[in-house]
């Protein structure tokens, strides 16, 4: 079952797509979007998490630009719009919006109080940044571009973090991946997996670079990780 959660912030309110599991109380997982908005793919991921027993909440992080915007990776015009918003995107405000979403979702009567975050592309970076702020019980990053720019924030992080990196990611160089692994690999709370030969967004349902085998491998690891840390 899905509906909309309204999230309040000092700057205003925005909506989040919410998918409820069949059985509650349940832990919360916040699903953080790519640059295209709360797309069918993001909603499908949230629905899948609900089937796995989580309260899945996907906040509209572009609400300051155009609430409810839905863009397509298959449209050149939509790509330009998405990249334009990305260039103006305030990461700090987005981190605050995610934390407001976590707080609102944790307050639901169906929630256990445990909360995790999972993000893709832009959302992957934001999942990492949220983990470094210590406000969630677990975080999962899928190929978060620019993570290497902020990776030192993870050096003293205690939040459990699972990272899925695409080996041939066109938005994350080999050097960037090496820097991430140099800082984070080997930390007891961090688990990093690199998927050789995969492109950026290999786990996006219906995406141009979707790879079913490695997407399912990554998603199975994610399910196990979230169940371990949010039980």
mmCIF file with all atom_site columns, C-alpha atoms in Angstrom, residues 161-165 177 180-182 184-186 190-194:
data_model
loop_
_atom_site.group_PDB
_atom_site.id
_atom_site.type_symbol
_atom_site.label_atom_id
_atom_site.label_alt_id
_atom_site.label_comp_id
_atom_site.label_asym_id
_atom_site.label_entity_id
_atom_site.label_seq_id
_atom_site.pdbx_PDB_ins_code
_atom_site.Cartn_x
_atom_site.Cartn_y
_atom_site.Cartn_z
_atom_site.occupancy
_atom_site.B_iso_or_equiv
_atom_site.pdbx_formal_charge
_atom_site.auth_seq_id
_atom_site.auth_comp_id
_atom_site.auth_asym_id
_atom_site.auth_atom_id
_atom_site.pdbx_PDB_model_num
ATOM 1  C CA . UNK A 1 161 ? 27.655 1.779  5.481  1.00 0.00 ? 161 UNK A CA 1
ATOM 2  C CA . UNK A 1 162 ? 27.309 -0.479 2.440  1.00 0.00 ? 162 UNK A CA 1
ATOM 3  C CA . UNK A 1 163 ? 28.706 0.881  -0.858 1.00 0.00 ? 163 UNK A CA 1
ATOM 4  C CA . UNK A 1 164 ? 28.021 -0.421 -4.364 1.00 0.00 ? 164 UNK A CA 1
ATOM 5  C CA . UNK A 1 165 ? 30.439 1.026  -6.943 1.00 0.00 ? 165 UNK A CA 1
ATOM 6  C CA . UNK A 1 177 ? 37.165 4.903  -6.484 1.00 0.00 ? 177 UNK A CA 1
ATOM 7  C CA . UNK A 1 180 ? 37.236 6.111  -1.536 1.00 0.00 ? 180 UNK A CA 1
ATOM 8  C CA . UNK A 1 181 ? 38.713 2.688  -0.859 1.00 0.00 ? 181 UNK A CA 1
ATOM 9  C CA . UNK A 1 182 ? 41.903 4.197  0.567  1.00 0.00 ? 182 UNK A CA 1
ATOM 10 C CA . UNK A 1 184 ? 37.104 3.673  3.944  1.00 0.00 ? 184 UNK A CA 1
ATOM 11 C CA . UNK A 1 185 ? 38.140 0.148  3.010  1.00 0.00 ? 185 UNK A CA 1
ATOM 12 C CA . UNK A 1 186 ? 38.964 -1.945 6.043  1.00 0.00 ? 186 UNK A CA 1
ATOM 13 C CA . UNK A 1 190 ? 32.054 -0.119 6.031  1.00 0.00 ? 190 UNK A CA 1
ATOM 14 C CA . UNK A 1 191 ? 31.476 -2.728 3.328  1.00 0.00 ? 191 UNK A CA 1
ATOM 15 C CA . UNK A 1 192 ? 32.470 -1.872 -0.265 1.00 0.00 ? 192 UNK A CA 1
ATOM 16 C CA . UNK A 1 193 ? 31.625 -3.875 -3.384 1.00 0.00 ? 193 UNK A CA 1
ATOM 17 C CA . UNK A 1 194 ? 32.861 -3.013 -6.878 1.00 0.00 ? 194 UNK A CA 1
#
